[in-house]
CSV table of C-alpha atoms in Angstrom, one decimal:
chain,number,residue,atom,x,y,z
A,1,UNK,CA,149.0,51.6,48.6
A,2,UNK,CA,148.3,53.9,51.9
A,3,UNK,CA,150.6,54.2,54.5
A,4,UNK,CA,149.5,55.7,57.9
A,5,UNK,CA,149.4,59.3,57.1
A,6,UNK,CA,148.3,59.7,53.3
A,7,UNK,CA,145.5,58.7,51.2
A,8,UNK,CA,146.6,57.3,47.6
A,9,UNK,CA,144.5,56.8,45.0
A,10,UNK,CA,143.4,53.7,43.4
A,11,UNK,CA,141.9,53.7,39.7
A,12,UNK,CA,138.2,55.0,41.1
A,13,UNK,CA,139.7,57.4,43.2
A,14,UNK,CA,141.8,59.4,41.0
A,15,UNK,CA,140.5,62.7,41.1
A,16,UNK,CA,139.5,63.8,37.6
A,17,UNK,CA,137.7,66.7,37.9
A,18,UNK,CA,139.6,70.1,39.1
A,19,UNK,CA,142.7,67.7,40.4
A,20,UNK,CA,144.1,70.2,42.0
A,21,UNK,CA,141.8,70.2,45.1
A,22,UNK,CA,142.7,66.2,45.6
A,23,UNK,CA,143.8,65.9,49.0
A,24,UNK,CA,146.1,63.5,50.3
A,25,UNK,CA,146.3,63.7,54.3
A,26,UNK,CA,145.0,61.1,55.7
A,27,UNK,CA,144.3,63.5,59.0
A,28,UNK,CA,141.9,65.3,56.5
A,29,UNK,CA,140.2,62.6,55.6
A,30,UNK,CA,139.4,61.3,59.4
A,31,UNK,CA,138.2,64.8,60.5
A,32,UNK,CA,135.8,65.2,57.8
A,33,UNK,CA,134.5,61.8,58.9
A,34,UNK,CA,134.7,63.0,62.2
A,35,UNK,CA,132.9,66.3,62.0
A,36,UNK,CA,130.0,65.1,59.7
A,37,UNK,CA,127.4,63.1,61.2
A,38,UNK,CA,125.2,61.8,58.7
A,39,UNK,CA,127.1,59.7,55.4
A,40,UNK,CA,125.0,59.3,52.1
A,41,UNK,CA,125.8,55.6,51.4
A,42,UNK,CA,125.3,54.3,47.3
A,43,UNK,CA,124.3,50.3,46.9
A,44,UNK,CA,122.3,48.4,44.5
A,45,UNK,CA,119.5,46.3,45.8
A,46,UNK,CA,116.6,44.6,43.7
A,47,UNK,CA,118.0,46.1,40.2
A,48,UNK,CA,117.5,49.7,41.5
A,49,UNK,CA,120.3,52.2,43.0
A,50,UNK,CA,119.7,53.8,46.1
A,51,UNK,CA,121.6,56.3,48.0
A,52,UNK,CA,120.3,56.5,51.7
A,53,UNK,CA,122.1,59.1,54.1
A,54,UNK,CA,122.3,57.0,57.4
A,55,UNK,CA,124.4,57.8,61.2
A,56,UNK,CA,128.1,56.9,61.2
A,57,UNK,CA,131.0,57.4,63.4
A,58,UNK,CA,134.3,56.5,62.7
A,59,UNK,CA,137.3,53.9,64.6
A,60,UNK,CA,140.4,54.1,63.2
A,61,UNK,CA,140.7,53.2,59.9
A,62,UNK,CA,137.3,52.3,59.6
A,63,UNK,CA,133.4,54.2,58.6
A,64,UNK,CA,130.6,52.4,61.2
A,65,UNK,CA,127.0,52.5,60.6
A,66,UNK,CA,124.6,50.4,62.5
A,67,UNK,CA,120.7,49.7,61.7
A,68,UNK,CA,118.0,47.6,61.9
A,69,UNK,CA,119.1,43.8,61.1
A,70,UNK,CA,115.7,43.8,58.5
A,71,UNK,CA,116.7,47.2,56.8
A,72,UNK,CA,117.5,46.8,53.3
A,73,UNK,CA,120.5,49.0,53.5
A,74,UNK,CA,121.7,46.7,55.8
A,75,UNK,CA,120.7,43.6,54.1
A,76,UNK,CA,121.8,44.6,51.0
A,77,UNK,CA,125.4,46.0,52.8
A,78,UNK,CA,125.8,42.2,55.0
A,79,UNK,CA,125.2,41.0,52.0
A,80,UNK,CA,128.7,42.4,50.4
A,81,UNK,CA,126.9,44.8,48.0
A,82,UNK,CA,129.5,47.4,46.6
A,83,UNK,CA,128.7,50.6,48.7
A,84,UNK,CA,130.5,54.3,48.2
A,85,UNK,CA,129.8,56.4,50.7
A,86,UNK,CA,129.9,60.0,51.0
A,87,UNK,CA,130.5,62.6,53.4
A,88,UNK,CA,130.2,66.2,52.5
A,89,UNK,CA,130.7,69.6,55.1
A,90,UNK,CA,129.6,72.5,52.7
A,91,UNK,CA,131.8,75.5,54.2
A,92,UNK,CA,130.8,78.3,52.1
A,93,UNK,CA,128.9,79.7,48.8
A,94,UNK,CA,132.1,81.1,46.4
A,95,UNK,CA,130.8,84.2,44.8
A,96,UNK,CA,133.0,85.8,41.4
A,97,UNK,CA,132.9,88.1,38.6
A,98,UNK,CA,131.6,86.0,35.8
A,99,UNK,CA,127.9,83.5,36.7
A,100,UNK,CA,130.4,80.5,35.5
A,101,UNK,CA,132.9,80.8,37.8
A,102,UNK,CA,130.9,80.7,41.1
A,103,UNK,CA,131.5,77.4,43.2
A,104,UNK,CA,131.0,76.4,46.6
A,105,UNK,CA,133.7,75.8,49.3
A,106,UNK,CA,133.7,72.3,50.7
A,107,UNK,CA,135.4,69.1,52.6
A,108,UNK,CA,134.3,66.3,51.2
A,109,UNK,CA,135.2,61.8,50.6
A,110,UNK,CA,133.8,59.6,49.0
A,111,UNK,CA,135.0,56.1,49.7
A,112,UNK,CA,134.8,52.7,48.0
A,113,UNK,CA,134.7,49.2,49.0
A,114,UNK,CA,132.2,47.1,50.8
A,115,UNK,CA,130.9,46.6,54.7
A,116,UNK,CA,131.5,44.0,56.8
A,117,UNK,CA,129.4,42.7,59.4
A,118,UNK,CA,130.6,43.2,63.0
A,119,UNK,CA,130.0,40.0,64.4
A,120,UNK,CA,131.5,39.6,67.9
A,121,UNK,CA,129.1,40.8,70.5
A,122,UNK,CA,132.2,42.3,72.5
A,123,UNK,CA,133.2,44.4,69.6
A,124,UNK,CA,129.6,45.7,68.6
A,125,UNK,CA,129.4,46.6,72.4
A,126,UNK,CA,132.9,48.6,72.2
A,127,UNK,CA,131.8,50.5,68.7
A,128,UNK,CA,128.8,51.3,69.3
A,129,UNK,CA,130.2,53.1,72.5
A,130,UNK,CA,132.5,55.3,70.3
A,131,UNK,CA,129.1,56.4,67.8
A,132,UNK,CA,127.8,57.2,71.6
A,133,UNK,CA,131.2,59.4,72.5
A,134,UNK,CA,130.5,61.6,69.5
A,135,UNK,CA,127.1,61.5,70.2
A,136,UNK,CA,127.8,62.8,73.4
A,137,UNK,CA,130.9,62.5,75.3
A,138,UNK,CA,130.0,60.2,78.5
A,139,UNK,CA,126.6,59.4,78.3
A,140,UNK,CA,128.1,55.9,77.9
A,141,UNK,CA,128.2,55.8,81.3
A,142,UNK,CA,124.4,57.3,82.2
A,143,UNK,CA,122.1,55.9,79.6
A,144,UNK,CA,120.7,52.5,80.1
A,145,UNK,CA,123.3,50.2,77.9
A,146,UNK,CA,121.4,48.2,75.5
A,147,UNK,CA,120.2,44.7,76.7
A,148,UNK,CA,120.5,41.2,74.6
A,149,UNK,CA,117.2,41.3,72.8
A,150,UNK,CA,118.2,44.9,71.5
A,151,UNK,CA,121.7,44.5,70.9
A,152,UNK,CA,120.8,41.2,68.6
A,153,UNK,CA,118.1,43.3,66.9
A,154,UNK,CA,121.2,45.7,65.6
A,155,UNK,CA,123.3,44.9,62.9
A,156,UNK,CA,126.7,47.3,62.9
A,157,UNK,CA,128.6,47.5,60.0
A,158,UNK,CA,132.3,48.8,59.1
A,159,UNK,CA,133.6,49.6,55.9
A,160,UNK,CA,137.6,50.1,55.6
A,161,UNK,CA,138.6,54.2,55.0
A,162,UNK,CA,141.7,52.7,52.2
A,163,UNK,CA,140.2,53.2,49.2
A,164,UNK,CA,138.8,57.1,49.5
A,165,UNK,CA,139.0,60.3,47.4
A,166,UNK,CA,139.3,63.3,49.5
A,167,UNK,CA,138.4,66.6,47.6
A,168,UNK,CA,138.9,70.2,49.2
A,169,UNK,CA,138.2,73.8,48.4
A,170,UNK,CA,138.9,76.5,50.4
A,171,UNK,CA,139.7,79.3,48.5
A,172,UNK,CA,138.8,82.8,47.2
A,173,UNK,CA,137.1,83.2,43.8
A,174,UNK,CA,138.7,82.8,40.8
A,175,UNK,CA,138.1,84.6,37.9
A,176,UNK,CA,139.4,85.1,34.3
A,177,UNK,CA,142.0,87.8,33.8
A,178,UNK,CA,139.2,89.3,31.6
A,179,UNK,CA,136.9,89.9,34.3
A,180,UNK,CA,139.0,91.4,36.9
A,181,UNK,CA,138.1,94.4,36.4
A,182,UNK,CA,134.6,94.5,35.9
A,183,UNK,CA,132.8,96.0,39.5
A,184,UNK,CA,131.1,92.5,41.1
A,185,UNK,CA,131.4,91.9,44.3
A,186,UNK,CA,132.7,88.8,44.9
A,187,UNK,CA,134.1,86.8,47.9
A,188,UNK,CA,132.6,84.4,50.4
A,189,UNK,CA,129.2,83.7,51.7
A,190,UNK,CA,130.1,81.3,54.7
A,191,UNK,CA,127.8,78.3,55.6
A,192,UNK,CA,128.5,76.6,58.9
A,193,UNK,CA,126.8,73.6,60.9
A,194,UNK,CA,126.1,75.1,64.7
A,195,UNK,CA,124.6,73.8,68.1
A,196,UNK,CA,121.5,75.3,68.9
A,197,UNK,CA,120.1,75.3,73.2
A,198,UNK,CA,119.6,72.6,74.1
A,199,UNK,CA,116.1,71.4,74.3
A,200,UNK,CA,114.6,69.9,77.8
A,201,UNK,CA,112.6,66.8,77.4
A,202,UNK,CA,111.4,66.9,80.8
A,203,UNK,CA,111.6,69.5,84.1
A,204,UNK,CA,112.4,68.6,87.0
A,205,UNK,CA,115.5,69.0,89.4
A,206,UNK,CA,116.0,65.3,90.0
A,207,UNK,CA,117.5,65.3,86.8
A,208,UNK,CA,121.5,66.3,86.8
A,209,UNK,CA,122.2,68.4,83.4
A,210,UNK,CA,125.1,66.8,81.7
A,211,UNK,CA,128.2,69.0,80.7
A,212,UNK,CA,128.2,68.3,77.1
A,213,UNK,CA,123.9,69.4,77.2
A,214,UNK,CA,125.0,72.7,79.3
A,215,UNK,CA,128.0,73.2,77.1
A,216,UNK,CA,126.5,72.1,73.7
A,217,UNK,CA,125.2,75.5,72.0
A,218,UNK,CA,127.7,77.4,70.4
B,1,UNK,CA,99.8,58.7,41.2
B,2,UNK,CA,101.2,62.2,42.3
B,3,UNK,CA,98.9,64.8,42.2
B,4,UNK,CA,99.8,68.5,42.7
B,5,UNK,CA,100.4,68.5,46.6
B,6,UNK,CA,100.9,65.2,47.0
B,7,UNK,CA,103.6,62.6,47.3
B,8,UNK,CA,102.4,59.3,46.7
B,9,UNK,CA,104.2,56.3,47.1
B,10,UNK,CA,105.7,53.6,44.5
B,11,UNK,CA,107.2,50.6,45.3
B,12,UNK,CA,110.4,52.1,45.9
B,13,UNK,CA,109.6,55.0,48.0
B,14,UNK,CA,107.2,53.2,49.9
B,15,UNK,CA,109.0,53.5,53.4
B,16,UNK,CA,109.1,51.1,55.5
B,17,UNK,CA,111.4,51.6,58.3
B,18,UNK,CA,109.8,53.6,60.9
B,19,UNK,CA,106.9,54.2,58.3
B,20,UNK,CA,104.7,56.8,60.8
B,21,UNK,CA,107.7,59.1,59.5
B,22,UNK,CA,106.7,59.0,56.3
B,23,UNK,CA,105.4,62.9,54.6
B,24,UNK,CA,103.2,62.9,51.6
B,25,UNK,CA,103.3,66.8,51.6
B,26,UNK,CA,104.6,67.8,48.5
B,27,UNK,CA,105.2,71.5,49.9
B,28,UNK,CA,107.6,69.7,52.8
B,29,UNK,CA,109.5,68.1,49.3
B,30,UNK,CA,109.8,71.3,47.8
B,31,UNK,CA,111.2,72.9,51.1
B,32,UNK,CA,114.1,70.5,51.6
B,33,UNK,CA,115.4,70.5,48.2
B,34,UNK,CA,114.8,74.1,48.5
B,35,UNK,CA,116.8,74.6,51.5
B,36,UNK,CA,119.5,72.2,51.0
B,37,UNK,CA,122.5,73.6,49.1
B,38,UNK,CA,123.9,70.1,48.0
B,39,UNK,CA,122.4,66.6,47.2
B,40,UNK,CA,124.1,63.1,46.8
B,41,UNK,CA,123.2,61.3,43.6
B,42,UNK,CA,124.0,57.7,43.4
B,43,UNK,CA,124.7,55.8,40.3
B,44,UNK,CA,126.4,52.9,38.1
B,45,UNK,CA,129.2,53.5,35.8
B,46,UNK,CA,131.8,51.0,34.5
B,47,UNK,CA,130.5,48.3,37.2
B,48,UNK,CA,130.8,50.5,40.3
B,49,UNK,CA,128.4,52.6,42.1
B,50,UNK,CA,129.2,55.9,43.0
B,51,UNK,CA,127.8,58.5,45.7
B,52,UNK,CA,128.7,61.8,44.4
B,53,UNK,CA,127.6,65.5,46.1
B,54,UNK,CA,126.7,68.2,43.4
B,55,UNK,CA,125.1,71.2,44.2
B,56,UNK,CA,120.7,71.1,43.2
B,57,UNK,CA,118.3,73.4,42.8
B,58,UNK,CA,115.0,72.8,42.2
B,59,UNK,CA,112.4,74.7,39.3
B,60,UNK,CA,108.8,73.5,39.3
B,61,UNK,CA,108.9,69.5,39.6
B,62,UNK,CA,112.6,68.9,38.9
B,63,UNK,CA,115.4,69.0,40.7
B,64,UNK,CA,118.4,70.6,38.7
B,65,UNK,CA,122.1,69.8,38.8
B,66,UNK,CA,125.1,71.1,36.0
B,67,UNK,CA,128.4,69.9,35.9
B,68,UNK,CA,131.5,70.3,33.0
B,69,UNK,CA,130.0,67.8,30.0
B,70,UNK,CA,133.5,65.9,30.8
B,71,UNK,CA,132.6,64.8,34.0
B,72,UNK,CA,131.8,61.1,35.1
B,73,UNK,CA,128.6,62.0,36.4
B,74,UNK,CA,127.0,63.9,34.0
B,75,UNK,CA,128.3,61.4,31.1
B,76,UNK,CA,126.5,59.1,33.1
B,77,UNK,CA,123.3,60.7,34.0
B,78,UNK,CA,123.1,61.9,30.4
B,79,UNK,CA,123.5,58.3,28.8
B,80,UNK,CA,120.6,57.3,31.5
B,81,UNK,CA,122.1,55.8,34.1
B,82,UNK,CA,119.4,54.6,36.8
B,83,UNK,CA,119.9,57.3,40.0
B,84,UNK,CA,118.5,58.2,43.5
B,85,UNK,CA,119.3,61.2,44.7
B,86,UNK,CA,119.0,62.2,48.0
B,87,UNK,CA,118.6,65.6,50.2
B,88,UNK,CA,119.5,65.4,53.7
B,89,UNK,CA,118.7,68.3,56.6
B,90,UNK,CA,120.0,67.1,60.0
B,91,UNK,CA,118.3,68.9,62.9
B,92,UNK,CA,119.4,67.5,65.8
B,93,UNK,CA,120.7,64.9,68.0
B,94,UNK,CA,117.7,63.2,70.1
B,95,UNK,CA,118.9,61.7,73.8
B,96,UNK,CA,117.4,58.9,75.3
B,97,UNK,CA,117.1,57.2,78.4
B,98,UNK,CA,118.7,53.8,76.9
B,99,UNK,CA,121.2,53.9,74.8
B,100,UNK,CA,119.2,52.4,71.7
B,101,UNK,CA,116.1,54.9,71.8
B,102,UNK,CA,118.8,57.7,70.8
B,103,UNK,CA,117.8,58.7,67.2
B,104,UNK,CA,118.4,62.0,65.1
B,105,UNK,CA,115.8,64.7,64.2
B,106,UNK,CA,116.0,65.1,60.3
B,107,UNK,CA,113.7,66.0,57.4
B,108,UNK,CA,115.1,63.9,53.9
B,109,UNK,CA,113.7,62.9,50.5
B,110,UNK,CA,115.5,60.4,48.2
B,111,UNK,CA,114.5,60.5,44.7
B,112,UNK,CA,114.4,58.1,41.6
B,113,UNK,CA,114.3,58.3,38.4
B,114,UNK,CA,116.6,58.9,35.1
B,115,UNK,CA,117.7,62.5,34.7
B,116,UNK,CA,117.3,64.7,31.4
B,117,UNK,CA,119.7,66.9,29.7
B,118,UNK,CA,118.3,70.1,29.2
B,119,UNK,CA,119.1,70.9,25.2
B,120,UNK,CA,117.3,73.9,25.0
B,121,UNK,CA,120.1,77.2,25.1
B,122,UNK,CA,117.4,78.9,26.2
B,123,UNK,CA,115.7,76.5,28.7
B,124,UNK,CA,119.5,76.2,30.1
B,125,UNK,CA,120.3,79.9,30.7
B,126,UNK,CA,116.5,80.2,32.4
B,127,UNK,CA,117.8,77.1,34.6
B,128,UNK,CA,120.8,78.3,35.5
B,129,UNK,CA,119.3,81.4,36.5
B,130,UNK,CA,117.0,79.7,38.8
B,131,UNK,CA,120.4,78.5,40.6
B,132,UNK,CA,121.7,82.1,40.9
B,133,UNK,CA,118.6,83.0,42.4
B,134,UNK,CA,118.9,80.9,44.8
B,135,UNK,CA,123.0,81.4,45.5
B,136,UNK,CA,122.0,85.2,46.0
B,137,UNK,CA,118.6,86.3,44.3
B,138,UNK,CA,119.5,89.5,42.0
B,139,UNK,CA,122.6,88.1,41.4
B,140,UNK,CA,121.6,87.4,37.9
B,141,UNK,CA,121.9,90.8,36.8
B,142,UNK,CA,125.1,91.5,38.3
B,143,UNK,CA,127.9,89.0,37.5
B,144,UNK,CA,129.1,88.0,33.7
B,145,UNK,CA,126.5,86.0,32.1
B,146,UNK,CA,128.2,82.9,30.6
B,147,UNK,CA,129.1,83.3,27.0
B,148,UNK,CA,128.7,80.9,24.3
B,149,UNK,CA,131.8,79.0,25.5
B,150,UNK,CA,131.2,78.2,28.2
B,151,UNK,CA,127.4,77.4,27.9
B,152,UNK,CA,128.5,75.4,25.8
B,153,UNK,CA,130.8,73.0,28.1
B,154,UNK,CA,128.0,73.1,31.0
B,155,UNK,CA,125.9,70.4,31.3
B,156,UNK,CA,122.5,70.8,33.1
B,157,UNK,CA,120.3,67.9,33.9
B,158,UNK,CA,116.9,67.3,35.4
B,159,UNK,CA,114.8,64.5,37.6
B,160,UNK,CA,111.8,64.5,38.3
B,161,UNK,CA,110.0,65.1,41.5
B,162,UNK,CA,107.3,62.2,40.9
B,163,UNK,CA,109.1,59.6,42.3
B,164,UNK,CA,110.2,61.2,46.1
B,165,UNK,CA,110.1,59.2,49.4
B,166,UNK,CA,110.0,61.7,52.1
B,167,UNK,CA,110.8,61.3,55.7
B,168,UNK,CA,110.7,63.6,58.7
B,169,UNK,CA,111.5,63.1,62.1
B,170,UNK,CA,111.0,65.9,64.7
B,171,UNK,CA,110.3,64.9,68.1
B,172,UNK,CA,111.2,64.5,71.5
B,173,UNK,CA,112.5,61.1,72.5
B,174,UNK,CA,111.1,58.4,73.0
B,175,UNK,CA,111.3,56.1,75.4
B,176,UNK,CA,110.3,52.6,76.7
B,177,UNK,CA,108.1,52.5,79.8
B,178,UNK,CA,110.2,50.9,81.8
B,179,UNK,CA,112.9,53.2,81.3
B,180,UNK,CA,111.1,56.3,82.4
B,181,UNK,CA,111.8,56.9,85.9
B,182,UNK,CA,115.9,56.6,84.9
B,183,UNK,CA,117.0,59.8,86.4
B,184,UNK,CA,118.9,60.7,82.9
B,185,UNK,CA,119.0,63.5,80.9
B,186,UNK,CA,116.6,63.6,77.9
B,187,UNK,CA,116.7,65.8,75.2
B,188,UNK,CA,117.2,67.4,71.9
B,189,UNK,CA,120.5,68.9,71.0
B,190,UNK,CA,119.9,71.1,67.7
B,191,UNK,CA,121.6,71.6,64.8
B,192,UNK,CA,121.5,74.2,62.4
B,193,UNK,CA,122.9,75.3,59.4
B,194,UNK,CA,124.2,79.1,59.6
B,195,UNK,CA,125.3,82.1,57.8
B,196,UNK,CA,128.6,83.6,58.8
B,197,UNK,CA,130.3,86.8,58.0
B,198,UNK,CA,130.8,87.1,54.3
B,199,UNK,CA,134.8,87.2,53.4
B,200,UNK,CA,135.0,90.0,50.9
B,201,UNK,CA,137.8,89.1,48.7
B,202,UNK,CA,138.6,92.4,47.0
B,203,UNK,CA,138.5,96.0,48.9
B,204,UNK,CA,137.7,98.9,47.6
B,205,UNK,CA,134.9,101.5,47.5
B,206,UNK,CA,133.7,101.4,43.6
B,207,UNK,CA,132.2,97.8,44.1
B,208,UNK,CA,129.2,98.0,45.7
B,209,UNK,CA,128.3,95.6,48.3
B,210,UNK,CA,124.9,93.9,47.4
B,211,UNK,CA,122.0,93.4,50.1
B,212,UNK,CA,122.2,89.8,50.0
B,213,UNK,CA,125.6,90.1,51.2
B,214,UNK,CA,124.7,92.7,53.7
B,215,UNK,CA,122.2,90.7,54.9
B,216,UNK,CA,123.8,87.4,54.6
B,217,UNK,CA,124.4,86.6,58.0
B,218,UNK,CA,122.4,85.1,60.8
């Protein structure tokens, strides 16, 4: 079972492959949720597998999507299909001596279970404000909210974080004792998501330029 | 019926969701698997569906993946398993003046099909250097080519291309009329994947440091 703090593995996910980079912190597991903002989400629908990446944001212990109430990801999620979903930050290409003992360096979950429809208006209302806070921190309070007609048009959809595997590496090559010597280079090619400037949609000074647009580029 | 440059739909990849995004360019499929370092492949295996990232490249039509001949995905994929595998490049966050015009700039395919294990020791090694190429082109004729051992425990499997909805979105937002004249920020904020400053993981002066690591960052 989890407690607060850890993530413990059910049957599906035990970490089989390269065990060693399980990781068990449940604080892990919520900022790779956090960072990423696109999930890849697995479901069966009319005999065929799909894996669609879709938006998601996270609430406590819970992964949020929303969509369109006639999407068949959405259908097929209301209607209790079993859904994995992934989230994957690729941090780096992991160069070494020997062509078989390259990797990559990643943060990555992948967790079980199925979604469950957020019914009560007040509580779609109150998630969907916290996908907008990652979006961008305020704008809750500047956009036009959504009215009836568009708010019934949108499912949102919750799945519980309990039953996840969380997988990283972070590390320096690793080669055979045999290849030590030979002269490769090896080491890290680092990959990293960043904010471009901003663009403008429109000009004009009527306009105020928000903090998180004037502070978004890295 | 796919022809060279082409994508054309099947009843699967048909989109239908926002279907003026919809790309039939086959060069724009080639470019996103291309670019992408990672895919998600979803799949059935003892009655649960799985979402699992695995590093792709692509060689002519197929898209590649390898993988240790233990692990549950490729025992899967090799025994036939069903999959769709998708290839996700998030470009940016679009801002709105209503909260529910906000959408994401993105360029995605999601593939189906059944995957083929590549039997040929020959066919294999050619494959896998087609992955090296694209981890660091040249790279091939530096590092330890596998031996026999551990050829032998490598798995690499192919899908097809034929079967490839593709969807791009890249455009300013957009609005309702009504919400127009809302004195709110509109906009794209970018995203980007980038290269950072390669971590050299030995030092010394008899290993040279290759041009694609000298040129490696943005």
């Amino acid at each position: 079972m989890n407690d607060r703090t850890t993530v413990s593995p059910s049957a599906r996910t035990t970490i089989r492959r390269l065990p060693e980079l399980a990781n068990h912190d449940r604080a892990m597991l919520y900022s790779i949720v956090d960072e990423a903002y696109v999930c890849h989400i697995a479901f069966a629908a009319n005999q065929d597998t799909h894996c669609i990446p879709t938006a998601h944001w996270r609430k406590d212990d819970y992964l949020y999507i929303h969509g369109s109430n006639g999407s068949r990801l959405i259908k097929a999620l209301s209607a209790g299909a079993q859904a994995s979903v992934a989230v994957t930050l690729l941090d780096g290409l992991v160069l070494a001596k020997s062509a078989f003992s390259h990797s990559m360096n990643y943060r990555s979950t992948v967790v079980y279970g199925q979604f469950e429809v957020v019914q009560d208006s007040a509580e779609k209302l109150a998630a969907l404000d916290v996908f907008m806070d990652k979006i961008a921190a305020g704008r809750n309070h500047e956009a036009r909210p959504g009215n009836s007609k568009e708010i019934n048009a949108t499912s949102v959809l919750r799945i519980s974080l309990a039953e996840a595997a969380v997988k990283v590496s972070d590390s320096l090559p690793s080669d055979k004792d045999e290849d030590l010597d030979l002269a490769v280079w090896t080491g890290i090619l680092p990959l990293k998501t960043t904010r471009g400037m901003p663009i403008h949609a429109e000009s004009g000074e009527h306009i105020a330029v928000p903090d998180y647009v004037k502070n978004w580029a890295d």
